[in-house]
Amino acid sequence: MSMLSSPSGTSERVWSLVALLRELDGTISRADAAAWLNPEFKKDEQTIGEKPMAFQQVLGAATSMGAVLTVGHELQLNPTCGAETYQAFADWLYDHLIGLAAEEKDAVLLELLAWVACESARRQNHGWLLELNNNEFADKAQKGLPPGADDDGDRRMNSVKVPFWRRWLVFLGLTEEIAVIPQYQVDMARRLRREIARLDIERETSIAAEDFLRTLRQRMPFIDGGRMYSEAAKRINFSPDPFQLSPILSEALRDLHDDGTLELQVLGDMSSNYRLARNATHIVSSFYAVSVRGGA
């Protein structure tokens, strides 16, 4: 199973399995793990237990991402998955996903985000996402993805997988769940803030915009100019202006500027400035350098 073909394998449930393995020194029998995660209970004098397929999907997602290994009837925690907290687990999974080759089954999570960012740049807005239902979005997305199929032989993206893709992006800090319809909004500010905190760069120092973005692309290959983004641009026959940033990256940078994580530094109307997507309500429309604050 891949992560997206395992609908019951949510981030919370996979983390529960990882945390259980950590508590038991990294090893547990498959039967015991199923019993821990899906305990039976009595209702109206009947014993009720979750269907076995639910645990199978949790295990499918966990093994697909490589967090858990199966050895005979035993489950073992991948020694590289040293996640002690839910956030650390999100970071571990993120690090795993950005290293996948485009054709690998779970690469679709970030490859699809790269296409969304690229298509939004081509249109210079991301409102088009609100106009599509899951079927329409999946059909368009399938055309924008690298070739390949899921391990179940199905398309890499279909209408059933779309909600689970969005939920995984929420876990990774690349989408936000909001109390309106549609329920999700692509917003990478949380992950951008997290990756800036993890960058080994000087704080409180002016860094040329190109140098900052070049460093950031290594950690976020789906943003403007990144490996995944550039390949997505080729697939949709889009030639990005290297100095015009996509709406999705622009809004994330503005959010971090507003909350004091970084400062987008402005110097006149220089032709070498990086231009942000239009936002009539925000004072910053372009920048030539970035300063990361000391607390970031």
PDB file of C-alpha atoms in Angstrom:
ATOM      1  CA  MET A   1       0.000   0.000   0.000  1.00  0.00           C
ATOM      2  CA  SER A   2       1.018   3.599  -0.559  1.00  0.00           C
ATOM      3  CA  MET A   3       0.217   6.384   1.876  1.00  0.00           C
ATOM      4  CA  LEU A   4      -2.682   7.633  -0.260  1.00  0.00           C
ATOM      5  CA  SER A   5      -4.166   4.179  -0.840  1.00  0.00           C
ATOM      6  CA  SER A   6      -4.411   3.692   2.956  1.00  0.00           C
ATOM      7  CA  PRO A   7      -7.292   5.987   4.007  1.00  0.00           C
ATOM      8  CA  SER A   8      -7.357   4.697   7.604  1.00  0.00           C
ATOM      9  CA  GLY A   9      -3.612   5.257   7.873  1.00  0.00           C
ATOM     10  CA  THR A  10      -3.906   8.837   9.081  1.00  0.00           C
ATOM     11  CA  SER A  11      -0.982  10.737  10.553  1.00  0.00           C
ATOM     12  CA  GLU A  12      -2.443  10.389  14.061  1.00  0.00           C
ATOM     13  CA  ARG A  13      -2.819   6.629  13.797  1.00  0.00           C
ATOM     14  CA  VAL A  14       0.571   6.053  12.180  1.00  0.00           C
ATOM     15  CA  TRP A  15       2.116   8.176  14.934  1.00  0.00           C
ATOM     16  CA  SER A  16       0.334   6.017  17.513  1.00  0.00           C
ATOM     17  CA  LEU A  17       2.032   2.950  16.032  1.00  0.00           C
ATOM     18  CA  VAL A  18       5.415   4.678  15.953  1.00  0.00           C
ATOM     19  CA  ALA A  19       5.015   5.873  19.559  1.00  0.00           C
ATOM     20  CA  LEU A  20       3.993   2.365  20.652  1.00  0.00           C
ATOM     21  CA  LEU A  21       7.098   0.883  19.054  1.00  0.00           C
ATOM     22  CA  ARG A  22       9.273   3.507  20.746  1.00  0.00           C
ATOM     23  CA  GLU A  23       7.838   2.580  24.132  1.00  0.00           C
ATOM     24  CA  LEU A  24       8.542  -1.120  23.484  1.00  0.00           C
ATOM     25  CA  ASP A  25      12.172  -0.679  22.416  1.00  0.00           C
ATOM     26  CA  GLY A  26      11.336  -0.752  18.727  1.00  0.00           C
ATOM     27  CA  THR A  27       9.764  -4.216  18.358  1.00  0.00           C
ATOM     28  CA  ILE A  28       6.284  -5.693  18.720  1.00  0.00           C
ATOM     29  CA  SER A  29       4.375  -8.579  17.198  1.00  0.00           C
ATOM     30  CA  ARG A  30       1.884  -7.689  14.513  1.00  0.00           C
ATOM     31  CA  ALA A  31      -0.973  -9.215  16.523  1.00  0.00           C
ATOM     32  CA  ASP A  32      -0.078  -7.263  19.659  1.00  0.00           C
ATOM     33  CA  ALA A  33       0.196  -4.012  17.705  1.00  0.00           C
ATOM     34  CA  ALA A  34      -3.256  -4.569  16.210  1.00  0.00           C
ATOM     35  CA  ALA A  35      -4.672  -5.239  19.675  1.00  0.00           C
ATOM     36  CA  TRP A  36      -3.063  -2.091  21.128  1.00  0.00           C
ATOM     37  CA  LEU A  37      -4.269   0.176  18.329  1.00  0.00           C
ATOM     38  CA  ASN A  38      -7.724  -1.357  17.921  1.00  0.00           C
ATOM     39  CA  PRO A  39      -8.821  -2.574  21.380  1.00  0.00           C
ATOM     40  CA  GLU A  40     -12.108  -4.416  21.589  1.00  0.00           C
ATOM     41  CA  PHE A  41     -14.907  -3.083  23.796  1.00  0.00           C
ATOM     42  CA  LYS A  42     -18.343  -4.212  24.910  1.00  0.00           C
ATOM     43  CA  LYS A  43     -21.588  -2.526  23.927  1.00  0.00           C
ATOM     44  CA  ASP A  44     -25.017  -3.966  24.673  1.00  0.00           C
ATOM     45  CA  GLU A  45     -23.303  -7.189  25.811  1.00  0.00           C
ATOM     46  CA  GLN A  46     -21.593  -7.550  22.443  1.00  0.00           C
ATOM     47  CA  THR A  47     -17.861  -7.453  21.863  1.00  0.00           C
ATOM     48  CA  ILE A  48     -17.013  -4.870  19.223  1.00  0.00           C
ATOM     49  CA  GLY A  49     -13.689  -4.556  17.492  1.00  0.00           C
ATOM     50  CA  GLU A  50     -12.505  -2.539  14.529  1.00  0.00           C
ATOM     51  CA  LYS A  51     -12.326  -4.292  11.193  1.00  0.00           C
ATOM     52  CA  PRO A  52      -8.888  -5.815  10.516  1.00  0.00           C
ATOM     53  CA  MET A  53      -8.563  -3.722   7.339  1.00  0.00           C
ATOM     54  CA  ALA A  54      -8.258  -0.543   9.435  1.00  0.00           C
ATOM     55  CA  PHE A  55      -5.065  -1.738  11.124  1.00  0.00           C
ATOM     56  CA  GLN A  56      -3.810  -3.108   7.804  1.00  0.00           C
ATOM     57  CA  GLN A  57      -4.101   0.378   6.317  1.00  0.00           C
ATOM     58  CA  VAL A  58      -2.299   1.983   9.260  1.00  0.00           C
ATOM     59  CA  LEU A  59       0.493  -0.535   8.819  1.00  0.00           C
ATOM     60  CA  GLY A  60       0.399  -0.025   5.055  1.00  0.00           C
ATOM     61  CA  ALA A  61       0.969   3.716   5.403  1.00  0.00           C
ATOM     62  CA  ALA A  62       3.657   3.231   8.066  1.00  0.00           C
ATOM     63  CA  THR A  63       5.608   0.696   5.985  1.00  0.00           C
ATOM     64  CA  SER A  64       5.138   2.643   2.753  1.00  0.00           C
ATOM     65  CA  MET A  65       6.847   5.698   4.242  1.00  0.00           C
ATOM     66  CA  GLY A  66       9.479   3.456   5.836  1.00  0.00           C
ATOM     67  CA  ALA A  67       8.776   4.343   9.464  1.00  0.00           C
ATOM     68  CA  VAL A  68       7.966   0.718  10.310  1.00  0.00           C
ATOM     69  CA  LEU A  69       9.576  -2.446   8.961  1.00  0.00           C
ATOM     70  CA  THR A  70       7.989  -5.904   8.861  1.00  0.00           C
ATOM     71  CA  VAL A  71      10.200  -8.861   9.744  1.00  0.00           C
ATOM     72  CA  GLY A  72       8.187 -12.084   9.721  1.00  0.00           C
ATOM     73  CA  HIS A  73       5.377 -11.629  12.255  1.00  0.00           C
ATOM     74  CA  GLU A  74       7.182  -8.773  13.962  1.00  0.00           C
ATOM     75  CA  LEU A  75       7.044  -5.031  13.398  1.00  0.00           C
ATOM     76  CA  GLN A  76      10.211  -3.029  13.933  1.00  0.00           C
ATOM     77  CA  LEU A  77      10.688   0.717  14.169  1.00  0.00           C
ATOM     78  CA  ASN A  78      13.036   2.068  11.513  1.00  0.00           C
ATOM     79  CA  PRO A  79      16.141   3.144  13.472  1.00  0.00           C
ATOM     80  CA  THR A  80      16.262   6.392  11.477  1.00  0.00           C
ATOM     81  CA  CYS A  81      12.809   7.352  12.750  1.00  0.00           C
ATOM     82  CA  GLY A  82      13.946   8.789  16.048  1.00  0.00           C
ATOM     83  CA  ALA A  83      10.856  10.961  16.369  1.00  0.00           C
ATOM     84  CA  GLU A  84      10.081  11.681  20.022  1.00  0.00           C
ATOM     85  CA  THR A  85       7.124  13.993  19.349  1.00  0.00           C
ATOM     86  CA  TYR A  86       4.359  14.395  16.806  1.00  0.00           C
ATOM     87  CA  GLN A  87       6.174  17.426  15.328  1.00  0.00           C
ATOM     88  CA  ALA A  88       9.440  15.501  15.116  1.00  0.00           C
ATOM     89  CA  PHE A  89       7.602  12.728  13.294  1.00  0.00           C
ATOM     90  CA  ALA A  90       6.260  15.306  10.812  1.00  0.00           C
ATOM     91  CA  ASP A  91       9.824  16.532  10.245  1.00  0.00           C
ATOM     92  CA  TRP A  92      11.096  12.970   9.761  1.00  0.00           C
ATOM     93  CA  LEU A  93       8.394  12.205   7.195  1.00  0.00           C
ATOM     94  CA  TYR A  94       8.982  15.521   5.428  1.00  0.00           C
ATOM     95  CA  ASP A  95      12.712  14.791   5.166  1.00  0.00           C
ATOM     96  CA  HIS A  96      11.865  11.387   3.709  1.00  0.00           C
ATOM     97  CA  LEU A  97       9.448  12.785   1.123  1.00  0.00           C
ATOM     98  CA  ILE A  98      11.708  15.543  -0.234  1.00  0.00           C
ATOM     99  CA  GLY A  99      14.333  12.896  -1.017  1.00  0.00           C
ATOM    100  CA  LEU A 100      12.085  10.648  -3.118  1.00  0.00           C
ATOM    101  CA  ALA A 101      12.555  10.288  -6.865  1.00  0.00           C
ATOM    102  CA  ALA A 102       9.583  11.534  -8.898  1.00  0.00           C
ATOM    103  CA  GLU A 103       8.455   8.051  -9.931  1.00  0.00           C
ATOM    104  CA  GLU A 104       8.266   6.646  -6.396  1.00  0.00           C
ATOM    105  CA  LYS A 105       4.700   6.069  -5.231  1.00  0.00           C
ATOM    106  CA  ASP A 106       4.674   8.420  -2.227  1.00  0.00           C
ATOM    107  CA  ALA A 107       6.483  11.190  -4.112  1.00  0.00           C
ATOM    108  CA  VAL A 108       3.033  12.179  -5.371  1.00  0.00           C
ATOM    109  CA  LEU A 109       2.344  14.066  -2.111  1.00  0.00           C
ATOM    110  CA  LEU A 110       4.905  16.776  -2.864  1.00  0.00           C
ATOM    111  CA  GLU A 111       4.972  16.434  -6.660  1.00  0.00           C
ATOM    112  CA  LEU A 112       1.291  17.340  -6.666  1.00  0.00           C
ATOM    113  CA  LEU A 113       1.955  20.360  -4.449  1.00  0.00           C
ATOM    114  CA  ALA A 114       4.664  21.470  -6.901  1.00  0.00           C
ATOM    115  CA  TRP A 115       2.137  21.304  -9.729  1.00  0.00           C
ATOM    116  CA  VAL A 116      -0.408  23.314  -7.708  1.00  0.00           C
ATOM    117  CA  ALA A 117       2.215  25.993  -6.967  1.00  0.00           C
ATOM    118  CA  CYS A 118       3.293  26.073 -10.600  1.00  0.00           C
ATOM    119  CA  GLU A 119      -0.235  26.225 -12.004  1.00  0.00           C
ATOM    120  CA  SER A 120      -1.045  29.018  -9.548  1.00  0.00           C
ATOM    121  CA  ALA A 121       2.008  30.928 -10.794  1.00  0.00           C
ATOM    122  CA  ARG A 122       0.907  30.459 -14.390  1.00  0.00           C
ATOM    123  CA  ARG A 123      -2.536  31.851 -13.547  1.00  0.00           C
ATOM    124  CA  GLN A 124      -1.107  34.366 -11.015  1.00  0.00           C
ATOM    125  CA  ASN A 125      -3.749  33.403  -8.468  1.00  0.00           C
ATOM    126  CA  HIS A 126      -4.736  30.345  -6.471  1.00  0.00           C
ATOM    127  CA  GLY A 127      -8.472  31.000  -6.455  1.00  0.00           C
ATOM    128  CA  TRP A 128      -8.891  28.443  -9.241  1.00  0.00           C
ATOM    129  CA  LEU A 129      -8.499  25.700  -6.626  1.00  0.00           C
ATOM    130  CA  LEU A 130     -11.776  26.774  -5.030  1.00  0.00           C
ATOM    131  CA  GLU A 131     -13.639  26.281  -8.306  1.00  0.00           C
ATOM    132  CA  LEU A 132     -12.883  22.550  -8.658  1.00  0.00           C
ATOM    133  CA  ASN A 133     -14.564  19.585  -7.035  1.00  0.00           C
ATOM    134  CA  ASN A 134     -12.472  16.525  -6.161  1.00  0.00           C
ATOM    135  CA  ASN A 135     -13.127  14.805  -9.493  1.00  0.00           C
ATOM    136  CA  GLU A 136     -12.153  17.873 -11.517  1.00  0.00           C
ATOM    137  CA  PHE A 137      -9.081  18.519  -9.405  1.00  0.00           C
ATOM    138  CA  ALA A 138      -7.927  14.890  -9.652  1.00  0.00           C
ATOM    139  CA  ASP A 139      -8.321  14.847 -13.450  1.00  0.00           C
ATOM    140  CA  LYS A 140      -6.278  18.020 -13.859  1.00  0.00           C
ATOM    141  CA  ALA A 141      -3.703  16.890 -11.312  1.00  0.00           C
ATOM    142  CA  GLN A 142      -3.180  13.544 -13.013  1.00  0.00           C
ATOM    143  CA  LYS A 143      -2.142  15.367 -16.193  1.00  0.00           C
ATOM    144  CA  GLY A 144       0.301  17.547 -14.263  1.00  0.00           C
ATOM    145  CA  LEU A 145       2.044  14.720 -12.403  1.00  0.00           C
ATOM    146  CA  PRO A 146       5.100  12.724 -13.465  1.00  0.00           C
ATOM    147  CA  PRO A 147       4.121   9.467 -15.185  1.00  0.00           C
ATOM    148  CA  GLY A 148       3.490   6.415 -13.061  1.00  0.00           C
ATOM    149  CA  ALA A 149       0.859   4.515 -11.102  1.00  0.00           C
ATOM    150  CA  ASP A 150       0.138   3.782  -7.481  1.00  0.00           C
ATOM    151  CA  ASP A 151       1.171   0.376  -6.166  1.00  0.00           C
ATOM    152  CA  ASP A 152      -2.455  -0.756  -6.450  1.00  0.00           C
ATOM    153  CA  GLY A 153      -2.277  -0.145 -10.206  1.00  0.00           C
ATOM    154  CA  ASP A 154      -4.621   2.838  -9.939  1.00  0.00           C
ATOM    155  CA  ARG A 155      -3.873   6.397 -11.044  1.00  0.00           C
ATOM    156  CA  ARG A 156      -1.455   8.367  -8.919  1.00  0.00           C
ATOM    157  CA  MET A 157      -4.297  10.754  -8.080  1.00  0.00           C
ATOM    158  CA  ASN A 158      -8.053  10.244  -8.148  1.00  0.00           C
ATOM    159  CA  SER A 159     -11.038  11.793  -6.394  1.00  0.00           C
ATOM    160  CA  VAL A 160     -10.851   9.299  -3.498  1.00  0.00           C
ATOM    161  CA  LYS A 161      -7.205  10.142  -2.758  1.00  0.00           C
ATOM    162  CA  VAL A 162      -7.622  13.933  -2.873  1.00  0.00           C
ATOM    163  CA  PRO A 163      -8.952  14.321   0.732  1.00  0.00           C
ATOM    164  CA  PHE A 164      -6.175  12.097   2.134  1.00  0.00           C
ATOM    165  CA  TRP A 165      -3.548  14.070   0.206  1.00  0.00           C
ATOM    166  CA  ARG A 166      -4.857  17.273   1.780  1.00  0.00           C
ATOM    167  CA  ARG A 167      -4.859  15.756   5.266  1.00  0.00           C
ATOM    168  CA  TRP A 168      -1.230  14.656   4.938  1.00  0.00           C
ATOM    169  CA  LEU A 169      -0.298  18.168   3.777  1.00  0.00           C
ATOM    170  CA  VAL A 170      -1.966  19.584   6.901  1.00  0.00           C
ATOM    171  CA  PHE A 171       0.215  17.266   9.010  1.00  0.00           C
ATOM    172  CA  LEU A 172       3.327  18.414   7.128  1.00  0.00           C
ATOM    173  CA  GLY A 173       2.478  22.105   7.572  1.00  0.00           C
ATOM    174  CA  LEU A 174       1.788  22.701   3.881  1.00  0.00           C
ATOM    175  CA  THR A 175      -1.981  23.200   3.999  1.00  0.00           C
ATOM    176  CA  GLU A 176      -4.384  24.579   6.583  1.00  0.00           C
ATOM    177  CA  GLU A 177      -7.763  23.231   7.631  1.00  0.00           C
ATOM    178  CA  ILE A 178     -10.264  26.082   7.873  1.00  0.00           C
ATOM    179  CA  ALA A 179     -13.836  26.394   9.107  1.00  0.00           C
ATOM    180  CA  VAL A 180     -15.369  27.212   5.730  1.00  0.00           C
ATOM    181  CA  ILE A 181     -16.173  25.410   2.508  1.00  0.00           C
ATOM    182  CA  PRO A 182     -13.926  24.307   0.890  1.00  0.00           C
ATOM    183  CA  GLN A 183     -12.347  22.976   4.069  1.00  0.00           C
ATOM    184  CA  TYR A 184      -8.663  23.183   3.092  1.00  0.00           C
ATOM    185  CA  GLN A 185      -6.406  25.956   1.841  1.00  0.00           C
ATOM    186  CA  VAL A 186      -2.905  25.444   0.472  1.00  0.00           C
ATOM    187  CA  ASP A 187      -0.746  27.458   2.855  1.00  0.00           C
ATOM    188  CA  MET A 188       2.896  26.507   3.362  1.00  0.00           C
ATOM    189  CA  ALA A 189       3.685  29.125   6.013  1.00  0.00           C
ATOM    190  CA  ARG A 190       3.967  26.592   8.876  1.00  0.00           C
ATOM    191  CA  ARG A 191       6.440  24.405   6.990  1.00  0.00           C
ATOM    192  CA  LEU A 192       8.339  27.436   5.692  1.00  0.00           C
ATOM    193  CA  ARG A 193       8.686  28.703   9.273  1.00  0.00           C
ATOM    194  CA  ARG A 194       9.852  25.256  10.390  1.00  0.00           C
ATOM    195  CA  GLU A 195      12.408  24.913   7.604  1.00  0.00           C
ATOM    196  CA  ILE A 196      13.822  28.387   8.215  1.00  0.00           C
ATOM    197  CA  ALA A 197      14.280  27.402  11.871  1.00  0.00           C
ATOM    198  CA  ARG A 198      16.199  24.329  10.693  1.00  0.00           C
ATOM    199  CA  LEU A 199      18.419  26.237   8.228  1.00  0.00           C
ATOM    200  CA  ASP A 200      22.052  26.803   9.141  1.00  0.00           C
ATOM    201  CA  ILE A 201      22.160  30.462   8.129  1.00  0.00           C
ATOM    202  CA  GLU A 202      23.129  33.629   9.970  1.00  0.00           C
ATOM    203  CA  ARG A 203      20.408  35.438  11.863  1.00  0.00           C
ATOM    204  CA  GLU A 204      19.915  39.215  11.909  1.00  0.00           C
ATOM    205  CA  THR A 205      22.031  39.510   8.760  1.00  0.00           C
ATOM    206  CA  SER A 206      20.966  40.737   5.336  1.00  0.00           C
ATOM    207  CA  ILE A 207      21.024  37.821   2.862  1.00  0.00           C
ATOM    208  CA  ALA A 208      20.606  38.426  -0.865  1.00  0.00           C
ATOM    209  CA  ALA A 209      17.203  37.205  -2.006  1.00  0.00           C
ATOM    210  CA  GLU A 210      18.689  34.812  -4.568  1.00  0.00           C
ATOM    211  CA  ASP A 211      21.011  33.253  -1.971  1.00  0.00           C
ATOM    212  CA  PHE A 212      18.150  32.848   0.487  1.00  0.00           C
ATOM    213  CA  LEU A 213      15.842  31.260  -2.088  1.00  0.00           C
ATOM    214  CA  ARG A 214      18.600  28.989  -3.394  1.00  0.00           C
ATOM    215  CA  THR A 215      19.177  27.645   0.101  1.00  0.00           C
ATOM    216  CA  LEU A 216      15.453  27.283   0.730  1.00  0.00           C
ATOM    217  CA  ARG A 217      14.894  25.312  -2.484  1.00  0.00           C
ATOM    218  CA  GLN A 218      17.168  22.562  -1.176  1.00  0.00           C
ATOM    219  CA  ARG A 219      14.739  22.026   1.696  1.00  0.00           C
ATOM    220  CA  MET A 220      11.554  22.879  -0.228  1.00  0.00           C
ATOM    221  CA  PRO A 221      11.991  21.547  -3.788  1.00  0.00           C
ATOM    222  CA  PHE A 222       8.346  22.253  -4.650  1.00  0.00           C
ATOM    223  CA  ILE A 223       8.712  26.058  -4.400  1.00  0.00           C
ATOM    224  CA  ASP A 224       9.627  28.421  -7.232  1.00  0.00           C
ATOM    225  CA  GLY A 225      12.835  27.288  -8.944  1.00  0.00           C
ATOM    226  CA  GLY A 226      13.041  24.048  -6.970  1.00  0.00           C
ATOM    227  CA  ARG A 227      13.620  20.644  -8.547  1.00  0.00           C
ATOM    228  CA  MET A 228       9.982  19.515  -8.417  1.00  0.00           C
ATOM    229  CA  TYR A 229       8.641  22.935  -9.375  1.00  0.00           C
ATOM    230  CA  SER A 230      10.884  23.212 -12.438  1.00  0.00           C
ATOM    231  CA  GLU A 231       9.879  19.770 -13.685  1.00  0.00           C
ATOM    232  CA  ALA A 232       6.197  20.591 -13.154  1.00  0.00           C
ATOM    233  CA  ALA A 233       6.657  23.786 -15.189  1.00  0.00           C
ATOM    234  CA  LYS A 234       8.038  21.755 -18.095  1.00  0.00           C
ATOM    235  CA  ARG A 235       5.096  19.355 -17.982  1.00  0.00           C
ATOM    236  CA  ILE A 236       2.553  22.191 -18.290  1.00  0.00           C
ATOM    237  CA  ASN A 237       4.642  24.168 -20.819  1.00  0.00           C
ATOM    238  CA  PHE A 238       5.082  27.099 -18.461  1.00  0.00           C
ATOM    239  CA  SER A 239       8.176  29.330 -18.523  1.00  0.00           C
ATOM    240  CA  PRO A 240       8.291  31.138 -15.169  1.00  0.00           C
ATOM    241  CA  ASP A 241       9.719  34.629 -14.837  1.00  0.00           C
ATOM    242  CA  PRO A 242      12.640  33.957 -12.456  1.00  0.00           C
ATOM    243  CA  PHE A 243      11.980  37.211 -10.567  1.00  0.00           C
ATOM    244  CA  GLN A 244       8.200  36.753 -10.199  1.00  0.00           C
ATOM    245  CA  LEU A 245       7.253  34.540  -7.269  1.00  0.00           C
ATOM    246  CA  SER A 246       4.174  32.334  -7.228  1.00  0.00           C
ATOM    247  CA  PRO A 247       1.095  33.356  -5.221  1.00  0.00           C
ATOM    248  CA  ILE A 248       1.526  30.453  -2.777  1.00  0.00           C
ATOM    249  CA  LEU A 249       5.156  31.234  -1.930  1.00  0.00           C
ATOM    250  CA  SER A 250       4.413  34.972  -1.906  1.00  0.00           C
ATOM    251  CA  GLU A 251       1.691  34.632   0.714  1.00  0.00           C
ATOM    252  CA  ALA A 252       3.844  32.387   2.914  1.00  0.00           C
ATOM    253  CA  LEU A 253       6.725  34.880   2.809  1.00  0.00           C
ATOM    254  CA  ARG A 254       4.367  37.741   3.641  1.00  0.00           C
ATOM    255  CA  ASP A 255       2.973  35.776   6.602  1.00  0.00           C
ATOM    256  CA  LEU A 256       6.468  35.236   8.016  1.00  0.00           C
ATOM    257  CA  HIS A 257       7.347  38.886   7.404  1.00  0.00           C
ATOM    258  CA  ASP A 258       4.221  39.925   9.317  1.00  0.00           C
ATOM    259  CA  ASP A 259       4.822  37.621  12.279  1.00  0.00           C
ATOM    260  CA  GLY A 260       8.457  38.699  12.632  1.00  0.00           C
ATOM    261  CA  THR A 261      10.089  35.418  11.603  1.00  0.00           C
ATOM    262  CA  LEU A 262      11.943  37.252   8.869  1.00  0.00           C
ATOM    263  CA  GLU A 263      12.136  40.653   7.229  1.00  0.00           C
ATOM    264  CA  LEU A 264      11.664  41.100   3.502  1.00  0.00           C
ATOM    265  CA  GLN A 265      13.949  44.014   2.774  1.00  0.00           C
ATOM    266  CA  VAL A 266      12.870  46.555   0.185  1.00  0.00           C
ATOM    267  CA  LEU A 267      15.161  48.922  -1.735  1.00  0.00           C
ATOM    268  CA  GLY A 268      13.398  51.086  -4.282  1.00  0.00           C
ATOM    269  CA  ASP A 269      12.177  49.763  -7.628  1.00  0.00           C
ATOM    270  CA  MET A 270      15.244  47.731  -8.568  1.00  0.00           C
ATOM    271  CA  SER A 271      14.952  45.465 -11.603  1.00  0.00           C
ATOM    272  CA  SER A 272      16.741  42.745  -9.656  1.00  0.00           C
ATOM    273  CA  ASN A 273      14.094  42.733  -6.902  1.00  0.00           C
ATOM    274  CA  TYR A 274      12.061  39.567  -6.504  1.00  0.00           C
ATOM    275  CA  ARG A 275       8.417  40.452  -7.059  1.00  0.00           C
ATOM    276  CA  LEU A 276       5.655  38.972  -4.919  1.00  0.00           C
ATOM    277  CA  ALA A 277       2.272  38.049  -6.363  1.00  0.00           C
ATOM    278  CA  ARG A 278      -0.130  40.971  -6.293  1.00  0.00           C
ATOM    279  CA  ASN A 279      -1.809  41.713  -2.976  1.00  0.00           C
ATOM    280  CA  ALA A 280      -3.321  45.178  -2.778  1.00  0.00           C
ATOM    281  CA  THR A 281      -3.672  44.989   1.020  1.00  0.00           C
ATOM    282  CA  HIS A 282      -0.001  44.332   1.824  1.00  0.00           C
ATOM    283  CA  ILE A 283       2.753  46.931   1.910  1.00  0.00           C
ATOM    284  CA  VAL A 284       5.505  44.619   0.609  1.00  0.00           C
ATOM    285  CA  SER A 285       5.365  43.922  -3.119  1.00  0.00           C
ATOM    286  CA  SER A 286       9.018  43.077  -3.805  1.00  0.00           C
ATOM    287  CA  PHE A 287      12.298  42.528  -1.958  1.00  0.00           C
ATOM    288  CA  TYR A 288      16.002  42.378  -2.671  1.00  0.00           C
ATOM    289  CA  ALA A 289      17.204  40.707   0.544  1.00  0.00           C
ATOM    290  CA  VAL A 290      15.998  38.762   3.573  1.00  0.00           C
ATOM    291  CA  SER A 291      16.962  38.964   7.225  1.00  0.00           C
ATOM    292  CA  VAL A 292      16.023  36.010   9.452  1.00  0.00           C
ATOM    293  CA  ARG A 293      15.220  37.074  12.997  1.00  0.00           C
ATOM    294  CA  GLY A 294      17.241  35.723  15.889  1.00  0.00           C
ATOM    295  CA  GLY A 295      14.354  33.757  17.368  1.00  0.00           C
ATOM    296  CA  ALA A 296      13.608  31.891  14.137  1.00  0.00           C
TER     297      ALA A 296
END
